[in-house]
GROMACS .gro file of C-alpha atoms in nm:
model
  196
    1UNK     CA    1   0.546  -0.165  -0.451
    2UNK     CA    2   0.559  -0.423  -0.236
    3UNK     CA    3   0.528  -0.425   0.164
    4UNK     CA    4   0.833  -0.497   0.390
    5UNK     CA    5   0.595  -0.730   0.617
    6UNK     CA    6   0.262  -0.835   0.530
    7UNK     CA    7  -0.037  -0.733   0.731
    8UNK     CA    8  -0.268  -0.971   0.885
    9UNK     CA    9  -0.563  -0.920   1.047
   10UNK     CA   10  -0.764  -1.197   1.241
   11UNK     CA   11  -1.166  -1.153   1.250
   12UNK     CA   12  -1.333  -1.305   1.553
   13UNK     CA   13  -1.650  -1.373   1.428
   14UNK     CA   14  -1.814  -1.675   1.179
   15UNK     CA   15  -1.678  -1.639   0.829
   16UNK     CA   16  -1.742  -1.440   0.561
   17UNK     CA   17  -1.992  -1.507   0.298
   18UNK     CA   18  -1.698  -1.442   0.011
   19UNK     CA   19  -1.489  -1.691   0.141
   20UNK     CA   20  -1.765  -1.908   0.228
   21UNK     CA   21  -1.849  -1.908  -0.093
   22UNK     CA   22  -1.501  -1.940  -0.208
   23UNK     CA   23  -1.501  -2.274   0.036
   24UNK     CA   24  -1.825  -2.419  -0.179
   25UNK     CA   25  -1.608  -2.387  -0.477
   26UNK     CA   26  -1.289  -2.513  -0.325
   27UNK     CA   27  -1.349  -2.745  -0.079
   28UNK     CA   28  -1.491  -3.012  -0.334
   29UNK     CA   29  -1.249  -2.882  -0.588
   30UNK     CA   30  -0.991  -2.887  -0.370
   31UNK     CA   31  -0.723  -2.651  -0.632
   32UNK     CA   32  -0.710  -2.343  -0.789
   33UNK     CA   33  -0.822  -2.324  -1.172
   34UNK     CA   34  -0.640  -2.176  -1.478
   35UNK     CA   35  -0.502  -1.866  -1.544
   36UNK     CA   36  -0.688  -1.501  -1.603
   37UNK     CA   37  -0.593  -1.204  -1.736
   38UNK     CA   38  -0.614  -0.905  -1.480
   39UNK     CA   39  -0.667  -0.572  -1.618
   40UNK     CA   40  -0.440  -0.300  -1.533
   41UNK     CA   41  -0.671   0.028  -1.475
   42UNK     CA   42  -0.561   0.372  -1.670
   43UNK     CA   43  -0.515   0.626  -1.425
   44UNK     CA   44  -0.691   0.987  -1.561
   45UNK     CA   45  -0.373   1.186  -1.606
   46UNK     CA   46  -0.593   1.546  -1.504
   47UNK     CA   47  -0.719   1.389  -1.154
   48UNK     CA   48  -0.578   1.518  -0.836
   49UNK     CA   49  -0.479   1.185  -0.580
   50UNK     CA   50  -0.721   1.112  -0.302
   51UNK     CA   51  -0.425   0.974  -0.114
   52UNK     CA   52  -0.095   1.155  -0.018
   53UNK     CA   53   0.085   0.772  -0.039
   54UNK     CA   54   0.079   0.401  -0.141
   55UNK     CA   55   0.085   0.399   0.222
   56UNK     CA   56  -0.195   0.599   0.285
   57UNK     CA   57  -0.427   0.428   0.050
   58UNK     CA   58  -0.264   0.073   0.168
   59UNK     CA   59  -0.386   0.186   0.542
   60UNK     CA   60  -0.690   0.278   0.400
   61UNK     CA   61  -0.767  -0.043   0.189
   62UNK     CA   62  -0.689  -0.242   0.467
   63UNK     CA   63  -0.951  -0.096   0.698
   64UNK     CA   64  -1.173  -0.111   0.436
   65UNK     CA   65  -1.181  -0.497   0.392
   66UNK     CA   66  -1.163  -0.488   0.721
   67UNK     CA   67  -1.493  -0.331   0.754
   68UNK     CA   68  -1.591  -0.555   0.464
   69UNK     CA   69  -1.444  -0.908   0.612
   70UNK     CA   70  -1.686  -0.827   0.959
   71UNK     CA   71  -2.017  -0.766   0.782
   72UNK     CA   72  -2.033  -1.000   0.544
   73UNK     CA   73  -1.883  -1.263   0.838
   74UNK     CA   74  -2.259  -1.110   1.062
   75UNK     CA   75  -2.400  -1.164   0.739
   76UNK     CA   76  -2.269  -1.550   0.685
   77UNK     CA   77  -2.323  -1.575   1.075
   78UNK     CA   78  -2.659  -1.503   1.006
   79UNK     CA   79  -2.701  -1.760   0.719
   80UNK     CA   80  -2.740  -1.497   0.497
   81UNK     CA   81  -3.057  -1.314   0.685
   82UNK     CA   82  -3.071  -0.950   0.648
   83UNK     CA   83  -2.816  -0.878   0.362
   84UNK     CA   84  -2.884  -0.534   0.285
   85UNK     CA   85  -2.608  -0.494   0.574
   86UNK     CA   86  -2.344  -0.509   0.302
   87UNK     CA   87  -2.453  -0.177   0.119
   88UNK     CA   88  -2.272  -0.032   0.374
   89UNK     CA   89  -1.910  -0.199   0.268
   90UNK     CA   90  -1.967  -0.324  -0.090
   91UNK     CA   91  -2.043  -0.142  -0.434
   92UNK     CA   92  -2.061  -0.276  -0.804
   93UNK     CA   93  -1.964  -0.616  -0.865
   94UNK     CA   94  -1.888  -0.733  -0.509
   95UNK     CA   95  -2.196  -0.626  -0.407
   96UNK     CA   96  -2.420  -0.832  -0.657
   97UNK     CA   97  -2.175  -1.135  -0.538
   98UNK     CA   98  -2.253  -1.066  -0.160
   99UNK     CA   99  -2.614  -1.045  -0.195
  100UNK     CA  100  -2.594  -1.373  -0.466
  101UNK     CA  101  -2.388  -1.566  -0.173
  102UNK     CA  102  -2.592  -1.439   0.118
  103UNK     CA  103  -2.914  -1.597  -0.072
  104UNK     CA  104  -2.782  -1.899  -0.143
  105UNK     CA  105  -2.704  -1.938   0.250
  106UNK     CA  106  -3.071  -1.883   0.248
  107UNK     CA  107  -3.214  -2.108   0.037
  108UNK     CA  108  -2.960  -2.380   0.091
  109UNK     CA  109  -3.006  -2.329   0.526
  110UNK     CA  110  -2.629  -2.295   0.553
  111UNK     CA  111  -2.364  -2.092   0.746
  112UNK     CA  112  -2.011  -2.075   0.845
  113UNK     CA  113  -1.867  -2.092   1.181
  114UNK     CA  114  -1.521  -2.015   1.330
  115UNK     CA  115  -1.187  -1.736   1.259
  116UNK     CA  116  -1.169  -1.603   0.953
  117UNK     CA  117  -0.783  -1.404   0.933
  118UNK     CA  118  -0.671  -1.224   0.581
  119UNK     CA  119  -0.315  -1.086   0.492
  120UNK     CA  120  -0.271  -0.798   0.308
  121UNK     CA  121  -0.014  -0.931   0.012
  122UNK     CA  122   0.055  -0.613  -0.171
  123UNK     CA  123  -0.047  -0.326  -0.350
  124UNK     CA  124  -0.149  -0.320  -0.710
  125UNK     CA  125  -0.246   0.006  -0.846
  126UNK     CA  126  -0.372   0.346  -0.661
  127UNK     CA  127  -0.577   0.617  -0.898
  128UNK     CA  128  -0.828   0.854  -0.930
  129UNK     CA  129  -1.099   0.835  -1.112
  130UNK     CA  130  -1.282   1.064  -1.361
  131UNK     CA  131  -1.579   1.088  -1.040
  132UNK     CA  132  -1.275   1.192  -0.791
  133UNK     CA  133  -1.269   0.869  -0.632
  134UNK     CA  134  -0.950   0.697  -0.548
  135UNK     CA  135  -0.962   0.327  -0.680
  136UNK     CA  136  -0.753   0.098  -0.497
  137UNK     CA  137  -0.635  -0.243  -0.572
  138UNK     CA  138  -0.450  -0.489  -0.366
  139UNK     CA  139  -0.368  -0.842  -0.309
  140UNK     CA  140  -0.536  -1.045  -0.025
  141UNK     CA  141  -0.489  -1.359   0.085
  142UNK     CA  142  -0.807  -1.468   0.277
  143UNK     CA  143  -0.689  -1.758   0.522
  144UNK     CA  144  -0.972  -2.013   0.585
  145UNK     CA  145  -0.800  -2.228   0.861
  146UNK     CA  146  -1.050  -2.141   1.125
  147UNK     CA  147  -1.336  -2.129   0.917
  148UNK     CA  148  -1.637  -2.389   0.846
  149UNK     CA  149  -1.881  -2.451   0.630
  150UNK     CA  150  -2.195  -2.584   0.824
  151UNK     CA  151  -2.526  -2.756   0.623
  152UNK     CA  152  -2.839  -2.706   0.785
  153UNK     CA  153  -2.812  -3.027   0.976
  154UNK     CA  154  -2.455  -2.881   1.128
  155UNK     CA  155  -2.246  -3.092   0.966
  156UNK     CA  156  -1.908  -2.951   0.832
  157UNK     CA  157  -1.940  -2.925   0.486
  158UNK     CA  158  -1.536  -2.878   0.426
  159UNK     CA  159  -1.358  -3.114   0.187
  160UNK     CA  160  -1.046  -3.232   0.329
  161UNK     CA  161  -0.731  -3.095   0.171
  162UNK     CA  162  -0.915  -2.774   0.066
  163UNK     CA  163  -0.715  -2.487  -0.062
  164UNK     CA  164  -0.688  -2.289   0.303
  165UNK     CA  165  -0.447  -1.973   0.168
  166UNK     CA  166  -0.709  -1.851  -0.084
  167UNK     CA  167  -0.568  -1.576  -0.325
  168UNK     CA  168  -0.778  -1.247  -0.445
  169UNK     CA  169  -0.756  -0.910  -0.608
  170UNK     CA  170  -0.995  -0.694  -0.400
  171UNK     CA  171  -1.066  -0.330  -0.568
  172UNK     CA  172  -1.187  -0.056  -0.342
  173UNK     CA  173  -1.310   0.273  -0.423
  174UNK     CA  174  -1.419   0.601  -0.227
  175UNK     CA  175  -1.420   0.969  -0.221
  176UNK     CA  176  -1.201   0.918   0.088
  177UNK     CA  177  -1.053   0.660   0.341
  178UNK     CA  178  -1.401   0.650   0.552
  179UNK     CA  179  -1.625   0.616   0.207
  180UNK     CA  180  -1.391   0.335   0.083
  181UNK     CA  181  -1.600  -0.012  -0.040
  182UNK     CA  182  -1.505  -0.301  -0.150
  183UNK     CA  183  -1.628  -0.306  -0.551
  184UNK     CA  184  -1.512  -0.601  -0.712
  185UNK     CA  185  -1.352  -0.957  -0.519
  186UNK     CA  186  -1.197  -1.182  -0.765
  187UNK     CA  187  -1.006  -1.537  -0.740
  188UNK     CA  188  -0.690  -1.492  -0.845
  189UNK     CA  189  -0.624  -1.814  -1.036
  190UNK     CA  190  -0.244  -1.790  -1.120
  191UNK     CA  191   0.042  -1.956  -0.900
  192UNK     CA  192  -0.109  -1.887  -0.497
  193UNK     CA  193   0.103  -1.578  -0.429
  194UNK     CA  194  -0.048  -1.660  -0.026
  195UNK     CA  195   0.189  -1.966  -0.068
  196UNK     CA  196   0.519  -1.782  -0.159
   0.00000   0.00000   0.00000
């Protein structure tokens, strides 16, 4: 399904230790690597949906990362100081890669700075789970424009020509719109659907 007009959402606070991570990979790299397979989830044909809609799990997956986007951004703010913050957004996968990024900020003295925005790209797949739980996953570009990297010393640690439309699959599961997290944040490495 794909949405008439994407969504885009603008956070006004310093980064966000995914896509600050994201900008230690890209900004020296400067591209996007080779292609991945993406696995395509089974939906349990015996569970009843947790959402009436695409719609109403799209609304609900954007709020989500929303919620997601502005911890992990206090987090990153923070340079990576009191992490245990992101239980509250993240499960599984994401999670582990949170807490991995917000300890690096740590041990490395670094933070970001500035506007991070996202758009909502499209919707991949909406199911229930055998645990009840509706498991979303969408397409989100993360855009970095207004975002820096900073060292220690407060130097920008940005590449020049870094990839700034940054393409992701984001999965998000929950009992219900309000329990939704964030459980798994991958690069997508095909073509940059965020350029199209």
């Amino acid at each position: 399904m794909s949405s008439p007009r994407p969504r885009r959402f603008v956070m006004r606070r310093q980064g966000a230790a995914v896509a600050a991570a994201g900008i230690l990979a890209l900004a020296l790299g400067g591209c996007v690597g080779t292609p991945a397979s993406t696995p395509t989830p089974t939906p349990s044909a015996s569970s009843e949906p947790v959402f009436a809609s695409d719609e109403e799990a799209l609304a609900a997956a954007e709020a989500a990362y929303e919620r997601f986007i502005a911890v992990s951004t206090n987090v990153t703010n923070d340079g990576g100081a009191n992490a245990e913050r992101l239980d509250a957004v993240a499960i599984g996968g994401a999670l582990k890669d949170e807490r991995a990024a917000a300890l690096r900020f740590e041990e490395q003295g670094i933070r970001t700075a500035g506007v991070i925005a996202f758009t909502l790209a499209d919707l991949q797949s909406v199911y229930t789970n055998e645990a009840g739980s509706a498991v979303i996953t969408v397409y989100i570009c993360d855009d970095l424009r207004g975002l820096d990297l900073l060292a220690s010393d407060g130097s920008s640690m940005v590449a020049e020509g870094r990839v700034v439309d940054v393409p992701y699959t984001v999965e998000l599961q929950g009992a219900n719109a309000d329990l939704l997290k964030v459980s798994e944040k991958e690069l997508w490495e095909r073509d940059n659907f965020c350029l199209r």
